[in-house]
Tab-separated table of C-alpha atoms in Angstrom:
chain	number	residue	atom	x	y	z
A	1	MET	CA	0.000	0.000	0.000
A	2	ARG	CA	1.328	3.427	-0.931
A	3	LEU	CA	0.001	6.898	-0.212
A	4	PHE	CA	0.503	10.220	-1.975
A	5	CYS	CA	-0.350	13.624	-0.552
A	6	PHE	CA	-1.356	16.823	-2.298
A	7	LEU	CA	0.177	19.717	-0.352
A	8	VAL	CA	-0.646	23.398	-0.059
A	9	LEU	CA	2.724	24.935	-0.988
A	10	TYR	CA	3.798	27.644	-3.391
A	11	GLY	CA	6.696	28.190	-5.806
A	12	VAL	CA	8.253	25.941	-8.451
A	13	ALA	CA	11.719	24.834	-9.449
A	14	ALA	CA	13.268	26.259	-12.596
A	15	THR	CA	14.363	22.989	-14.165
A	16	SER	CA	12.779	20.976	-16.956
A	17	PHE	CA	12.198	17.258	-16.673
A	18	ALA	CA	9.109	15.108	-17.291
A	19	TYR	CA	6.355	12.934	-15.812
A	20	GLN	CA	7.070	10.580	-12.912
A	21	PHE	CA	5.558	7.136	-12.221
A	22	MET	CA	4.579	5.626	-8.871
A	23	GLY	CA	5.654	2.132	-9.864
A	24	GLY	CA	2.273	0.576	-10.611
A	25	ARG	CA	-0.314	0.578	-13.395
A	26	TRP	CA	-3.737	-0.893	-14.031
A	27	PRO	CA	-3.841	-4.098	-16.127
A	28	GLN	CA	-5.805	-2.179	-18.760
A	29	PRO	CA	-6.024	1.591	-19.386
A	30	GLU	CA	-9.299	1.858	-17.486
A	31	THR	CA	-10.796	1.519	-14.038
A	32	THR	CA	-14.046	2.162	-12.178
A	33	ILE	CA	-14.389	4.563	-9.238
A	34	ARG	CA	-17.398	4.288	-6.935
A	35	PHE	CA	-18.576	7.409	-5.150
A	36	ASP	CA	-21.522	9.201	-3.606
A	37	LEU	CA	-19.896	12.281	-2.171
A	38	VAL	CA	-21.269	14.091	0.868
A	39	ASP	CA	-18.984	16.376	2.855
A	40	THR	CA	-18.457	16.036	6.593
A	41	GLN	CA	-21.232	18.553	7.246
A	42	GLY	CA	-23.750	16.375	5.404
A	43	ARG	CA	-23.929	18.554	2.267
A	44	ASP	CA	-24.029	16.983	-1.177
A	45	ARG	CA	-22.926	20.144	-2.972
A	46	ALA	CA	-20.357	22.901	-2.799
A	47	PRO	CA	-21.098	26.480	-1.691
A	48	SER	CA	-21.142	27.394	-5.409
A	49	GLY	CA	-24.144	25.067	-5.841
A	50	THR	CA	-22.394	22.345	-7.842
A	51	ARG	CA	-22.820	18.795	-6.543
A	52	TRP	CA	-19.654	17.151	-5.290
A	53	ASN	CA	-20.553	14.136	-7.444
A	54	ASP	CA	-20.747	16.320	-10.554
A	55	GLY	CA	-17.399	17.891	-9.702
A	56	PHE	CA	-15.766	14.497	-9.239
A	57	ARG	CA	-17.239	13.229	-12.493
A	58	GLU	CA	-15.834	16.311	-14.256
A	59	ALA	CA	-12.383	15.538	-12.806
A	60	MET	CA	-12.634	12.033	-14.281
A	61	GLU	CA	-13.708	13.416	-17.656
A	62	ARG	CA	-10.675	15.704	-17.732
A	63	TRP	CA	-8.491	12.613	-17.944
A	64	ASN	CA	-10.877	10.788	-20.271
A	65	ARG	CA	-10.940	13.664	-22.743
A	66	SER	CA	-7.193	14.199	-22.831
A	67	THR	CA	-5.660	10.715	-22.564
A	68	GLY	CA	-6.177	7.148	-23.700
A	69	PHE	CA	-7.074	6.139	-20.125
A	70	THR	CA	-10.756	5.819	-19.199
A	71	PHE	CA	-12.275	6.372	-15.781
A	72	HIS	CA	-15.709	4.788	-15.377
A	73	ALA	CA	-18.007	6.420	-12.823
A	74	ASP	CA	-20.190	4.277	-10.560
A	75	GLU	CA	-22.186	7.026	-8.891
A	76	GLY	CA	-24.580	6.289	-6.059
A	77	THR	CA	-22.549	3.820	-4.011
A	78	ALA	CA	-20.187	4.961	-1.282
A	79	PRO	CA	-17.546	2.397	-0.290
A	80	ASP	CA	-15.330	3.376	2.625
A	81	PRO	CA	-12.111	4.747	1.033
A	82	CYS	CA	-10.200	3.579	4.105
A	83	ARG	CA	-11.281	-0.036	3.725
A	84	SER	CA	-9.430	-2.565	1.591
A	85	ASP	CA	-12.363	-4.241	-0.156
A	86	GLY	CA	-11.358	-4.550	-3.811
A	87	GLN	CA	-13.437	-1.500	-4.722
A	88	SER	CA	-11.913	1.842	-5.670
A	89	GLY	CA	-13.730	4.757	-4.096
A	90	ALA	CA	-13.565	8.350	-2.916
A	91	GLY	CA	-14.971	10.251	0.026
A	92	PHE	CA	-14.620	13.060	2.567
A	93	ARG	CA	-13.352	12.197	6.056
A	94	VAL	CA	-12.458	14.164	9.162
A	95	ASP	CA	-9.352	12.004	9.642
A	96	ASP	CA	-6.775	10.225	7.533
A	97	CYS	CA	-8.177	6.728	8.053
A	98	GLY	CA	-7.719	6.995	11.810
A	99	PHE	CA	-4.752	9.366	11.763
A	100	VAL	CA	-4.664	13.162	11.921
A	101	PHE	CA	-4.350	14.859	8.553
A	102	GLY	CA	-1.086	16.670	7.981
A	103	ARG	CA	-1.260	20.438	8.381
A	104	THR	CA	-1.019	21.022	4.630
A	105	THR	CA	-2.714	17.862	3.363
A	106	LEU	CA	-5.710	18.350	1.072
A	107	ALA	CA	-6.248	14.745	0.016
A	108	ILE	CA	-4.508	11.369	0.001
A	109	THR	CA	-4.659	8.568	-2.545
A	110	TYR	CA	-4.087	5.020	-1.302
A	111	THR	CA	-3.207	2.378	-3.886
A	112	GLN	CA	-2.798	-1.378	-3.569
A	113	THR	CA	-0.496	-3.108	-6.030
A	114	ARG	CA	0.463	-6.688	-6.743
A	115	ALA	CA	3.346	-7.549	-9.072
A	116	GLY	CA	3.395	-4.014	-10.386
A	117	LEU	CA	-0.338	-3.924	-11.164
A	118	ILE	CA	-2.793	-1.704	-9.295
A	119	GLU	CA	-5.728	-3.607	-7.820
A	120	GLU	CA	-7.457	-0.863	-5.842
A	121	ALA	CA	-7.129	2.892	-5.390
A	122	ASP	CA	-9.016	5.103	-2.935
A	123	ILE	CA	-9.067	8.863	-2.445
A	124	VAL	CA	-9.604	10.460	0.956
A	125	PHE	CA	-10.451	14.190	0.901
A	126	ASN	CA	-9.650	16.214	4.019
A	127	GLY	CA	-13.136	17.047	5.270
A	128	THR	CA	-11.867	19.543	7.838
A	129	LEU	CA	-10.955	22.049	5.089
A	130	ASP	CA	-13.027	24.747	3.418
A	131	TRP	CA	-13.911	23.369	-0.031
A	132	ASP	CA	-15.714	24.804	-3.032
A	133	ILE	CA	-15.904	24.266	-6.813
A	134	TYR	CA	-14.763	27.064	-9.125
A	135	SER	CA	-12.547	27.887	-12.102
A	136	GLY	CA	-9.695	30.347	-12.535
A	137	PRO	CA	-7.034	31.493	-10.077
A	138	LEU	CA	-6.914	29.969	-6.622
A	139	ARG	CA	-9.090	31.497	-3.927
A	140	ARG	CA	-9.225	31.119	-0.174
A	141	ARG	CA	-11.319	27.951	-0.456
A	142	GLU	CA	-9.780	24.840	-1.971
A	143	ASP	CA	-11.054	23.946	-5.440
A	144	PHE	CA	-12.378	20.394	-5.177
A	145	VAL	CA	-12.263	19.585	-8.890
A	146	ARG	CA	-8.627	20.451	-9.506
A	147	VAL	CA	-7.563	18.551	-6.364
A	148	ALA	CA	-9.662	15.551	-7.469
A	149	THR	CA	-8.027	15.748	-10.920
A	150	HIS	CA	-4.597	15.596	-9.281
A	151	GLU	CA	-5.559	12.643	-7.070
A	152	LEU	CA	-6.999	10.747	-10.030
A	153	GLY	CA	-3.593	11.147	-11.660
A	154	HIS	CA	-2.206	9.139	-8.747
A	155	VAL	CA	-4.995	6.600	-9.209
A	156	LEU	CA	-3.877	5.890	-12.764
A	157	GLY	CA	-0.207	5.650	-11.734
A	158	LEU	CA	1.397	9.105	-12.000
A	159	ASP	CA	3.617	10.421	-9.218
A	160	HIS	CA	4.366	14.029	-8.265
A	161	GLU	CA	6.126	16.081	-10.939
A	162	ASP	CA	8.024	18.985	-9.373
A	163	SER	CA	10.699	19.690	-11.974
A	164	GLY	CA	9.040	22.909	-13.114
A	165	VAL	CA	7.248	21.767	-16.277
A	166	PRO	CA	3.506	22.560	-16.344
A	167	SER	CA	1.759	19.607	-14.698
A	168	ILE	CA	-1.419	18.923	-12.753
A	169	MET	CA	0.694	16.388	-10.831
A	170	THR	CA	2.878	18.963	-9.124
A	171	SER	CA	2.671	18.756	-5.344
A	172	LEU	CA	2.185	22.527	-5.395
A	173	VAL	CA	-1.307	23.956	-5.631
A	174	SER	CA	-1.450	26.232	-8.647
A	175	ASP	CA	-3.858	27.847	-11.081
A	176	LEU	CA	-3.637	24.814	-13.385
A	177	GLU	CA	-6.921	22.899	-13.489
A	178	PHE	CA	-6.475	20.272	-16.224
A	179	PRO	CA	-3.974	17.543	-17.128
A	180	GLN	CA	-1.134	19.177	-19.048
A	181	LYS	CA	0.908	17.897	-21.970
A	182	ASP	CA	3.498	16.373	-19.637
A	183	ASP	CA	0.748	14.494	-17.775
A	184	MET	CA	-0.784	13.242	-21.024
A	185	ASP	CA	2.620	12.099	-22.279
A	186	GLY	CA	3.131	10.185	-19.038
A	187	VAL	CA	-0.171	8.334	-19.414
A	188	ALA	CA	0.638	7.565	-23.054
A	189	VAL	CA	3.954	5.949	-22.043
A	190	LEU	CA	2.587	4.162	-18.973
A	191	TYR	CA	-0.248	2.476	-20.864
A	192	ASP	CA	1.198	2.481	-24.392
A	193	VAL	CA	-1.806	4.399	-25.713
A	194	PRO	CA	-1.652	7.646	-27.716
A	195	SER	CA	-3.054	10.872	-26.329
A	196	PRO	CA	-6.057	11.584	-28.555
A	197	GLN	CA	-6.878	15.019	-29.830
A	198	PRO	CA	-10.327	15.703	-28.370
A	199	GLU	CA	-13.145	15.455	-30.883
A	200	ALA	CA	-14.126	19.037	-30.048
A	201	CYS	CA	-10.774	20.213	-31.466
A	202	ARG	CA	-11.658	18.654	-34.818
A	203	ARG	CA	-15.194	20.023	-34.941
A	204	GLN	CA	-15.728	23.095	-37.121
A	205	VAL	CA	-19.184	24.650	-37.284
A	206	ALA	CA	-20.189	26.275	-40.575
A	207	ILE	CA	-21.738	29.722	-40.146
A	208	LEU	CA	-23.393	32.134	-42.566
A	209	LEU	CA	-22.266	35.665	-43.280
A	210	ASN	CA	-24.062	38.369	-41.267
A	211	GLN	CA	-25.950	35.784	-39.186
A	212	PRO	CA	-25.212	35.996	-35.427
A	213	VAL	CA	-24.295	32.686	-33.798
A	214	GLU	CA	-24.919	32.051	-30.111
A	215	GLY	CA	-22.294	29.931	-28.357
A	216	ARG	CA	-20.811	29.166	-24.988
A	217	PHE	CA	-17.327	28.510	-23.645
A	218	GLU	CA	-17.703	25.358	-21.521
A	219	PRO	CA	-15.850	22.183	-20.440
A	220	SER	CA	-17.072	20.161	-23.449
A	221	ASP	CA	-15.147	22.543	-25.761
A	222	CYS	CA	-11.683	22.083	-27.157
A	223	GLN	CA	-8.893	23.620	-25.101
A	224	ARG	CA	-6.210	25.705	-26.730
A	225	ARG	CA	-3.348	23.430	-25.649
A	226	PHE	CA	-4.918	20.522	-27.597
A	227	LEU	CA	-4.932	22.293	-30.946
A	228	ALA	CA	-2.509	20.929	-33.514
A	229	ASP	CA	0.885	22.659	-33.361
A	230	SER	CA	-0.213	24.767	-30.381
A	231	PRO	CA	2.749	26.282	-28.499
A	232	PHE	CA	0.547	26.757	-25.424
A	233	ASP	CA	1.127	23.555	-23.440
A	234	SER	CA	-0.494	24.971	-20.302
A	235	ASP	CA	-3.305	27.059	-21.833
A	236	ASP	CA	-6.563	25.591	-20.499
A	237	SER	CA	-8.807	28.184	-22.175
A	238	PHE	CA	-11.789	26.900	-24.141
A	239	VAL	CA	-11.912	27.195	-27.932
A	240	ASP	CA	-14.717	26.887	-30.482
A	241	LEU	CA	-13.901	26.606	-34.193
A	242	TYR	CA	-16.071	28.032	-36.971
A	243	ARG	CA	-15.714	28.255	-40.734
A	244	PHE	CA	-17.337	30.525	-43.273
A	245	GLN	CA	-17.376	30.899	-47.043
A	246	LEU	CA	-16.690	34.241	-48.716
A	247	PRO	CA	-17.947	34.446	-52.334
A	248	VAL	CA	-16.128	37.642	-53.386
A	249	THR	CA	-13.074	39.651	-52.444
A	250	ALA	CA	-14.148	41.899	-49.591
A	251	LEU	CA	-13.229	43.521	-46.295
A	252	VAL	CA	-14.668	41.309	-43.558
A	253	VAL	CA	-15.333	42.206	-39.919
A	254	VAL	CA	-15.519	39.479	-37.267
A	255	GLN	CA	-16.989	40.262	-33.850
A	256	LEU	CA	-16.986	38.105	-30.698
A	257	ALA	CA	-19.108	39.579	-27.912
A	258	SER	CA	-19.604	38.314	-24.358
A	259	ASP	CA	-20.854	39.790	-21.110
A	260	THR	CA	-18.892	37.351	-18.946
A	261	ALA	CA	-15.850	36.034	-20.861
A	262	ASP	CA	-12.858	38.075	-22.020
A	263	SER	CA	-13.167	37.399	-25.751
A	264	TYR	CA	-10.216	36.599	-28.007
A	265	LEU	CA	-10.380	36.100	-31.781
A	266	GLU	CA	-8.113	34.554	-34.379
A	267	LEU	CA	-8.755	34.311	-38.116
A	268	TYR	CA	-6.980	31.616	-40.164
A	269	ASP	CA	-6.947	30.273	-43.661
A	270	ARG	CA	-8.942	27.138	-44.402
A	271	GLU	CA	-6.256	24.706	-43.222
A	272	ARG	CA	-5.360	26.741	-40.105
A	273	GLN	CA	-1.840	27.129	-41.449
A	274	LYS	CA	-1.746	30.920	-41.714
A	275	LEU	CA	-2.833	33.337	-39.009
A	276	ILE	CA	-4.439	36.231	-40.895
A	277	ALA	CA	-5.568	38.477	-38.032
A	278	TRP	CA	-6.148	38.382	-34.277
A	279	ASP	CA	-7.686	40.633	-31.639
A	280	ASP	CA	-8.308	40.816	-27.910
A	281	ASP	CA	-10.066	44.050	-26.974
A	282	SER	CA	-10.977	46.176	-29.999
A	283	GLY	CA	-14.673	45.773	-29.215
A	284	THR	CA	-16.776	47.157	-26.402
A	285	GLY	CA	-15.869	45.987	-22.903
A	286	LEU	CA	-14.742	42.360	-23.089
A	287	ASP	CA	-15.515	42.058	-26.811
A	288	ALA	CA	-13.043	41.274	-29.585
A	289	MET	CA	-13.257	42.618	-33.150
A	290	LEU	CA	-10.972	42.204	-36.138
A	291	TYR	CA	-11.023	42.982	-39.828
A	292	ALA	CA	-9.220	41.606	-42.868
A	293	ARG	CA	-9.468	41.956	-46.624
A	294	LEU	CA	-9.987	38.435	-47.913
A	295	GLU	CA	-10.035	36.724	-51.284
A	296	PRO	CA	-12.923	34.391	-52.157
A	297	GLY	CA	-12.659	31.112	-50.284
A	298	GLU	CA	-13.213	29.369	-46.964
A	299	TYR	CA	-11.791	30.659	-43.679
A	300	LEU	CA	-11.507	29.449	-40.104
A	301	ILE	CA	-12.398	31.435	-36.979
A	302	GLN	CA	-10.965	30.471	-33.606
A	303	ALA	CA	-13.220	31.832	-30.856
A	304	ASN	CA	-11.292	31.819	-27.597
A	305	THR	CA	-10.869	33.627	-24.292
A	306	ALA	CA	-7.962	35.933	-23.525
A	307	LEU	CA	-7.188	34.291	-20.183
A	308	SER	CA	-5.220	31.043	-20.013
A	309	TRP	CA	-7.535	29.322	-17.547
A	310	ALA	CA	-10.881	27.658	-18.236
A	311	GLN	CA	-13.156	30.688	-18.303
A	312	THR	CA	-16.791	29.907	-19.136
A	313	GLY	CA	-19.540	32.126	-20.496
A	314	ASP	CA	-22.016	32.764	-23.298
A	315	TYR	CA	-20.983	34.668	-26.411
A	316	ARG	CA	-22.233	35.862	-29.786
A	317	LEU	CA	-20.153	35.547	-32.942
A	318	GLN	CA	-20.822	37.327	-36.229
A	319	VAL	CA	-19.007	37.714	-39.552
A	320	ARG	CA	-20.088	41.018	-41.067
A	321	VAL	CA	-19.782	42.021	-44.710
A	322	ASN	CA	-22.142	43.911	-47.012
A	323	LEU	CA	-22.261	41.967	-50.270
A	324	ASP	CA	-25.338	43.168	-52.137
A	325	GLN	CA	-27.367	45.442	-49.859
A	326	PRO	CA	-27.365	49.247	-50.235
A	327	SER	CA	-24.282	50.750	-48.658
A	328	ALA	CA	-24.727	52.657	-45.408
A	329	ALA	CA	-22.087	55.247	-46.381
A	330	ARG	CA	-21.316	57.439	-49.381
A	331	LEU	CA	-18.705	59.992	-50.368
A	332	THR	CA	-20.211	63.301	-51.514
A	333	ASP	CA	-18.906	65.574	-54.274
A	334	ASP	CA	-17.205	67.780	-51.671
A	335	TRP	CA	-15.509	64.694	-50.142
A	336	ASN	CA	-17.583	64.534	-47.011
A	337	ILE	CA	-18.716	61.092	-45.852
A	338	VAL	CA	-22.406	60.630	-45.106
A	339	ILE	CA	-23.125	57.671	-42.828
A	340	ASP	CA	-26.718	56.440	-42.778
A	341	ALA	CA	-26.165	53.827	-40.079
A	342	VAL	CA	-23.307	52.832	-37.791
A	343	GLU	CA	-23.583	50.715	-34.640
A	344	VAL	CA	-21.979	52.226	-31.541
A	345	ASP	CA	-22.401	50.634	-28.101
A	346	GLY	CA	-25.359	48.617	-29.295
A	347	GLY	CA	-27.264	51.576	-30.767
A	348	LEU	CA	-27.611	52.917	-34.304
A	349	LEU	CA	-26.324	56.374	-35.202
A	350	HIS	CA	-26.229	58.441	-38.365
A	351	GLY	CA	-24.086	61.441	-39.163
A	352	GLU	CA	-21.353	62.928	-41.271
A	353	LEU	CA	-17.569	63.040	-41.396
A	354	LEU	CA	-16.349	66.355	-42.813
A	355	SER	CA	-13.371	66.546	-45.139
A	356	TYR	CA	-10.339	68.093	-43.432
A	357	VAL	CA	-7.231	69.509	-45.108
A	358	ASN	CA	-4.294	68.675	-42.873
A	359	PRO	CA	-1.614	71.375	-43.279
A	360	LEU	CA	0.978	68.880	-42.002
A	361	ASP	CA	0.034	66.371	-44.707
A	362	PRO	CA	-1.779	68.165	-47.539
A	363	GLU	CA	-1.649	65.105	-49.807
A	364	GLY	CA	-3.370	62.834	-47.276
A	365	LEU	CA	-7.118	62.256	-46.994
A	366	TYR	CA	-8.506	63.288	-43.609
A	367	TRP	CA	-11.915	63.725	-42.017
A	368	ARG	CA	-13.205	65.142	-38.760
A	369	LEU	CA	-16.358	64.280	-36.897
A	370	GLY	CA	-19.273	66.429	-37.987
A	371	ASN	CA	-22.827	66.076	-36.816
A	372	ILE	CA	-23.850	62.764	-35.272
A	373	ALA	CA	-27.282	61.697	-33.995
A	374	ALA	CA	-29.171	58.634	-32.815
A	375	GLY	CA	-31.502	56.710	-35.060
A	376	GLY	CA	-29.551	55.395	-38.005
A	377	ALA	CA	-31.312	53.725	-40.919
A	378	SER	CA	-31.959	50.097	-39.924
A	379	GLY	CA	-31.323	47.403	-42.484
A	380	ARG	CA	-28.249	49.068	-43.923
A	381	GLY	CA	-24.784	47.681	-43.310
A	382	GLY	CA	-21.221	48.271	-44.236
A	383	VAL	CA	-20.024	50.725	-41.578
A	384	VAL	CA	-18.384	49.339	-38.445
A	385	TYR	CA	-16.875	51.342	-35.600
A	386	PHE	CA	-14.191	49.714	-33.433
A	387	PRO	CA	-14.487	51.084	-29.864
A	388	GLY	CA	-11.048	49.834	-28.802
A	389	SER	CA	-9.015	51.258	-31.669
A	390	ARG	CA	-11.555	53.872	-32.885
A	391	ASN	CA	-11.033	52.599	-36.430
A	392	VAL	CA	-13.924	53.060	-38.855
A	393	ILE	CA	-14.399	50.300	-41.427
A	394	PHE	CA	-16.412	50.717	-44.613
A	395	ASN	CA	-17.301	47.489	-46.367
A	396	PRO	CA	-18.256	49.095	-48.653
A	397	ILE	CA	-18.670	52.842	-49.169
A	398	ASP	CA	-20.146	54.353	-52.355
A	399	ALA	CA	-17.496	56.630	-53.847
A	400	LEU	CA	-16.624	57.941	-57.302
A	401	GLY	CA	-19.282	55.852	-58.980
A	402	ARG	CA	-18.359	52.478	-57.480
A	403	HIS	CA	-18.018	50.513	-54.245
A	404	TYR	CA	-14.849	50.662	-52.152
A	405	ASP	CA	-13.750	48.858	-49.018
A	406	ALA	CA	-11.884	51.338	-46.822
A	407	VAL	CA	-10.242	51.710	-43.424
A	408	LEU	CA	-10.024	55.004	-41.529
A	409	ARG	CA	-7.595	55.209	-38.613
A	410	PRO	CA	-7.739	57.812	-35.831
A	411	TYR	CA	-5.493	60.830	-36.192
A	412	VAL	CA	-4.384	62.982	-33.272
A	413	ASN	CA	-4.508	66.536	-34.557
A	414	PRO	CA	-1.879	68.688	-32.771
A	415	ALA	CA	-4.057	71.731	-33.385
A	416	ASP	CA	-7.117	70.068	-31.824
A	417	PRO	CA	-5.904	67.152	-29.646
A	418	THR	CA	-9.329	66.485	-28.117
A	419	GLY	CA	-11.130	66.426	-31.444
A	420	TRP	CA	-12.105	63.334	-33.409
A	421	TYR	CA	-10.167	62.964	-36.667
A	422	TRP	CA	-9.445	60.095	-39.028
A	423	ARG	CA	-7.012	59.456	-41.847
A	424	LEU	CA	-7.594	57.150	-44.799
A	425	GLU	CA	-5.310	54.154	-44.317
A	426	SER	CA	-6.394	51.887	-47.179
A	427	ALA	CA	-9.053	51.654	-49.860
A	428	TRP	CA	-9.762	48.879	-52.358
A	429	PRO	CA	-12.303	48.839	-55.168
A	430	ARG	CA	-14.822	46.025	-55.053
């Protein structure tokens, strides 16, 4: 019988090594854990409202999704984790099977081996501690799911990994919540099974131009570290992949909006070989917005969160381009720009940008903000304002007898530093 503790310590070594093994493995890359978790105060759920059973099942799924090992859940039975009975189980206790828990001990995994093969493994959670279930950086309460994930690593045969590489098996509590690449590699070697790329990382949802798509960042999503050729071995953030078809050459705007998640966008070519554009905070609040002039073809959108931990939340994704509707902007004979409709902070505005001759750059094309008012013409598209960068995108604008895609960038006028001015950066005929 061997035991392994998960300790509340901080700091890591600055070396680089790899996974460690306890010295035992299951005969096959699978096992069943029996549990019906109730804490020592008789509660079946955490202060956050999540059931302990659901949290433990999620910890099992974190290994199932990322390795070739399979944990089977037998929920509803509660074997004593301190009893050697041939059944693997988990439970809260006020003592370490008759002994006092160590001052920094969160949980202990007991394993029984015979001839190098594990026959039983049990997890004892320290019921005298203040537990909860949550995601993100560590808080005062211990996060049950990430501790359970660590202990399940011991169950399948991994030992502590304290060399400094990202690992859920470190004996140090950290912000990591999921098995890392080093952990997955260890399981692959221990059981001679490859680490599969989760199915969610291969799933690409086709979306239509100008049609909002409702989505959610959640544990069933792909995680950034699982993407092919990802350099982010310890990035647990959730990712959803979308593809869209563009029939003509045009300037395209992609917007990812969320009230709860810090949105992050990447735009790739069809094969995800070339990163075309990316953005974190060009939208309002937590929203991301990007633009790119694209040739006809299929493109891939990677909807992500800016934080490296598993942030959840609803979002709305939209690819915006005006292909055949009347343009919402036009250039007048005196080179002013009339805007019939532009969305700003969720509302429609209409107004005018007045041509401005910049004495410091007389050959450049400049405009200043003229009149602006609420109530833009609904149903017209092609003008997008970027709150973060204050860029104005026309896709397209009617000018000189044809359609143009154009980008205006903010200009700080030394003569009027508080005024709103823009300079033409680029323009392309449709």
